[in-house]
């Protein structure tokens, strides 16, 4: 059973605010009795315009309202998640959110529900931006682990090294570097690991190499990227 007990609603909300989650609390009738700042930003309203309103009033259609009512009943013993469209008053439209419902018992013994929201619309916008910045970037971009294994690459990398992305993802970054160039494969790996371990940007010059033996000067920079390394390779002209 995943119920939160012996804890006031306010203390639950306080903990979720600290975690910067988008939250609101409903009473057993589905009326909003508490929110945090991120929820108010999500729906584009001030506290006094939200408290006391039925949560269902923020949903896009009757079907979603019925689904919510069923979920509140079934959330007695478990955390339940669903996707729904919530009203965004700022743009007079709706945002798609993933909503997780947590049953909560307060110190007085009454049952409320904490709803945690993930803005799926914003996530898709970030993914679209990632596509624009990563896939369409003019330089070769590689995401590598600490061992230099290529996890992800863009189309520019495929063109620069004359190798399909599906094959590049099975290679190591040192496979793209001439071992006797200005910077050896060992130096490339040293810079890569320094970036991840020291969280510091590294930049080196090297000689790129493709399968047919063609070599060309490159500038390689390393950046931390979550738990991996983003490698930016710029092919130098002349």
Coordinates of C-alpha atoms in Angstrom, one line a residue:
X1 CA 0.0 0.0 0.0
X2 CA 1.5 3.4 -1.0
X3 CA -0.6 5.6 1.2
X4 CA 0.9 8.6 3.1
X5 CA -0.3 8.6 6.7
X6 CA 0.1 10.6 9.9
X7 CA 1.2 13.6 8.0
X8 CA -0.6 16.9 7.4
X9 CA -1.4 17.9 3.9
X10 CA 0.7 21.1 4.3
X11 CA 3.8 19.2 5.3
X12 CA 3.3 16.9 2.2
X13 CA 3.0 19.9 -0.1
X14 CA 6.0 21.6 1.6
X15 CA 8.1 18.5 0.8
X16 CA 7.0 18.5 -2.8
X17 CA 7.6 22.2 -3.2
X18 CA 11.2 21.6 -2.1
X19 CA 11.5 19.0 -4.8
X20 CA 10.2 21.6 -7.4
X21 CA 7.3 19.4 -8.5
X22 CA 4.0 20.7 -9.9
X23 CA 1.5 19.9 -7.2
X24 CA -1.9 20.6 -5.9
X25 CA -4.1 18.9 -3.2
X26 CA -7.7 17.9 -3.5
X27 CA -10.2 17.0 -0.8
X28 CA -12.3 13.9 -1.0
X29 CA -14.8 15.8 -3.2
X30 CA -12.1 16.7 -5.7
X31 CA -12.0 20.4 -4.6
X32 CA -8.6 22.0 -4.7
X33 CA -7.5 23.0 -1.1
X34 CA -3.8 23.7 -1.7
X35 CA -1.3 24.4 -4.5
X36 CA 2.3 25.3 -5.0
X37 CA 3.7 28.0 -7.1
X38 CA 4.6 25.7 -10.0
X39 CA 0.9 24.5 -10.3
X40 CA -0.2 28.2 -10.3
X41 CA 2.2 28.9 -13.1
X42 CA 1.0 25.8 -15.0
X43 CA -2.6 26.9 -15.1
X44 CA -1.8 30.6 -15.2
X45 CA -3.9 31.7 -12.2
X46 CA -3.4 33.2 -8.7
X47 CA -4.1 31.2 -5.5
X48 CA -7.4 32.9 -4.9
X49 CA -8.6 31.9 -8.4
X50 CA -7.8 28.2 -7.7
X51 CA -8.5 27.3 -4.1
X52 CA -12.1 26.1 -3.6
X53 CA -12.6 25.2 -7.3
X54 CA -13.2 21.7 -8.5
X55 CA -10.1 20.2 -10.1
X56 CA -12.3 18.8 -12.8
X57 CA -13.0 22.4 -14.0
X58 CA -9.4 22.5 -15.3
X59 CA -9.8 19.4 -17.5
X60 CA -10.5 19.5 -21.2
X61 CA -13.6 17.4 -21.6
X62 CA -16.3 15.3 -19.8
X63 CA -14.4 12.0 -20.6
X64 CA -11.4 13.2 -18.7
X65 CA -13.6 14.4 -15.8
X66 CA -15.2 10.9 -15.6
X67 CA -11.7 9.3 -15.7
X68 CA -10.5 11.5 -12.8
X69 CA -13.5 10.6 -10.7
X70 CA -12.8 6.9 -11.2
X71 CA -9.1 7.4 -10.5
X72 CA -9.8 9.1 -7.2
X73 CA -11.9 6.1 -6.1
X74 CA -9.2 3.7 -7.2
X75 CA -6.4 5.7 -5.7
X76 CA -7.3 4.5 -2.2
X77 CA -4.6 1.8 -2.2
X78 CA -2.2 2.9 -4.9
X79 CA -0.4 5.7 -6.8
X80 CA -2.2 6.0 -10.2
X81 CA -1.0 8.0 -13.2
X82 CA -2.7 9.2 -16.3
X83 CA -2.3 11.8 -19.1
X84 CA -4.8 14.6 -19.3
X85 CA -5.2 18.1 -20.8
X86 CA -5.3 21.0 -18.3
X87 CA -6.5 24.5 -18.9
X88 CA -3.8 27.1 -19.3
X89 CA -5.5 30.4 -18.6
X90 CA -2.5 32.4 -19.9
X91 CA -3.0 31.2 -23.5
X92 CA -6.7 30.3 -23.3
X93 CA -5.7 26.7 -24.3
X94 CA -4.7 23.4 -22.8
X95 CA -1.5 21.7 -21.8
X96 CA -1.0 18.0 -21.8
X97 CA 0.2 16.7 -18.5
X98 CA 1.0 13.4 -16.9
X99 CA -0.8 13.3 -13.5
X100 CA 0.1 11.1 -10.6
X101 CA -2.4 10.8 -7.8
X102 CA -1.2 10.0 -4.3
X103 CA -3.8 9.2 -1.5
X104 CA -3.0 11.2 1.7
X105 CA -4.4 10.8 5.2
X106 CA -4.1 13.9 7.3
X107 CA -3.6 13.9 11.1
X108 CA -7.3 14.5 11.6
X109 CA -8.0 11.3 9.7
X110 CA -9.6 12.8 6.6
X111 CA -8.4 11.7 3.2
X112 CA -7.1 14.0 0.5
X113 CA -5.2 13.5 -2.7
X114 CA -1.9 15.0 -3.8
X115 CA -1.7 15.4 -7.5
X116 CA 1.8 15.7 -9.1
X117 CA 2.0 16.9 -12.7
X118 CA 4.6 16.6 -15.4
X119 CA 4.2 19.1 -18.2
X120 CA 4.2 16.8 -21.3
X121 CA 3.7 19.8 -23.6
X122 CA 6.9 21.4 -22.3
X123 CA 8.8 18.1 -22.6
X124 CA 7.8 17.8 -26.2
X125 CA 8.9 21.4 -26.8
X126 CA 12.3 20.5 -25.2
X127 CA 12.5 17.4 -27.4
X128 CA 11.8 19.5 -30.5
X129 CA 14.5 22.0 -29.4
X130 CA 16.9 19.1 -28.9
X131 CA 16.1 17.9 -32.4
X132 CA 16.9 21.4 -33.8
X133 CA 20.1 21.9 -31.8
X134 CA 21.4 18.4 -32.0
X135 CA 20.2 16.7 -35.2
X136 CA 20.5 19.9 -37.4
X137 CA 23.7 21.2 -35.9
X138 CA 26.4 21.9 -38.6
X139 CA 29.2 20.4 -36.6
X140 CA 29.7 16.7 -35.8
X141 CA 28.1 16.0 -32.4
X142 CA 28.7 12.8 -30.5
X143 CA 27.5 11.7 -27.1
X144 CA 30.1 9.3 -25.5
X145 CA 30.5 7.5 -22.2
X146 CA 33.6 7.7 -20.0
X147 CA 35.2 4.9 -22.1
X148 CA 34.7 6.8 -25.3
X149 CA 32.0 4.6 -26.6
X150 CA 29.7 6.5 -29.0
X151 CA 26.1 6.4 -27.7
X152 CA 24.5 9.0 -30.0
X153 CA 25.5 11.0 -33.0
X154 CA 24.0 13.5 -35.5
X155 CA 23.8 13.5 -39.3
X156 CA 26.8 15.9 -39.6
X157 CA 29.0 13.3 -37.8
X158 CA 27.8 10.7 -40.2
X159 CA 28.7 12.9 -43.2
X160 CA 32.1 14.1 -41.8
X161 CA 33.3 10.5 -41.1
X162 CA 31.6 8.9 -44.1
X163 CA 29.9 6.4 -41.8
X164 CA 26.2 5.7 -41.1
X165 CA 25.0 6.7 -37.7
X166 CA 23.9 3.1 -37.0
X167 CA 27.5 2.1 -37.4
X168 CA 29.1 5.0 -35.6
X169 CA 27.1 4.0 -32.5
X170 CA 29.0 0.8 -32.3
X171 CA 32.4 2.6 -32.5
X172 CA 34.7 4.3 -30.1
X173 CA 35.7 8.0 -30.5
X174 CA 39.3 6.9 -30.9
X175 CA 38.3 5.1 -34.1
X176 CA 37.8 8.6 -35.6
X177 CA 41.2 10.0 -34.6
X178 CA 44.5 9.4 -36.4
X179 CA 46.7 7.7 -33.8
X180 CA 49.8 9.6 -35.0
X181 CA 48.2 13.0 -35.5
X182 CA 48.8 16.2 -33.6
X183 CA 46.9 14.7 -30.7
X184 CA 47.0 10.9 -30.2
X185 CA 44.1 8.7 -29.3
X186 CA 45.4 8.5 -25.7
X187 CA 45.3 12.4 -25.4
X188 CA 41.7 12.4 -26.7
X189 CA 40.7 9.9 -24.1
X190 CA 42.5 11.9 -21.3
X191 CA 40.6 15.0 -22.3
X192 CA 37.3 13.1 -22.4
X193 CA 37.7 11.7 -18.9
X194 CA 38.9 15.0 -17.5
X195 CA 35.7 16.6 -18.7
X196 CA 33.5 14.1 -17.0
X197 CA 35.5 13.8 -13.8
X198 CA 36.3 17.5 -13.3
X199 CA 33.2 18.9 -14.9
X200 CA 35.5 21.1 -17.0
X201 CA 35.3 21.9 -20.7
X202 CA 38.3 20.6 -22.7
X203 CA 39.4 21.6 -26.2
X204 CA 42.1 20.0 -28.3
X205 CA 43.3 19.9 -31.9
X206 CA 43.6 16.5 -33.6
X207 CA 43.5 14.8 -37.0
X208 CA 40.4 13.1 -38.1
X209 CA 40.5 9.9 -40.1
X210 CA 37.9 8.0 -42.1
X211 CA 38.0 4.4 -43.4
X212 CA 39.5 5.2 -46.9
X213 CA 42.5 6.7 -45.2
X214 CA 41.5 10.3 -45.8
X215 CA 42.8 12.6 -43.0
X216 CA 41.8 16.1 -42.1
X217 CA 42.4 18.6 -39.2
X218 CA 39.7 18.9 -36.6
X219 CA 39.0 20.8 -33.4
X220 CA 37.5 18.7 -30.7
X221 CA 35.7 20.1 -27.6
X222 CA 34.3 18.1 -24.7
X223 CA 31.3 19.1 -22.5
X224 CA 29.5 17.4 -19.7
X225 CA 26.1 16.0 -20.9
X226 CA 24.2 14.5 -18.0
X227 CA 26.3 11.5 -17.0
X228 CA 28.1 11.4 -20.3
X229 CA 30.2 13.7 -22.6
X230 CA 29.0 15.7 -25.5
X231 CA 31.9 15.8 -28.1
X232 CA 31.8 18.6 -30.7
X233 CA 34.0 18.0 -33.7
X234 CA 34.6 20.9 -36.0
X235 CA 36.3 20.1 -39.3
X236 CA 38.9 22.7 -40.1
X237 CA 39.3 24.0 -43.7
X238 CA 42.7 24.5 -45.2

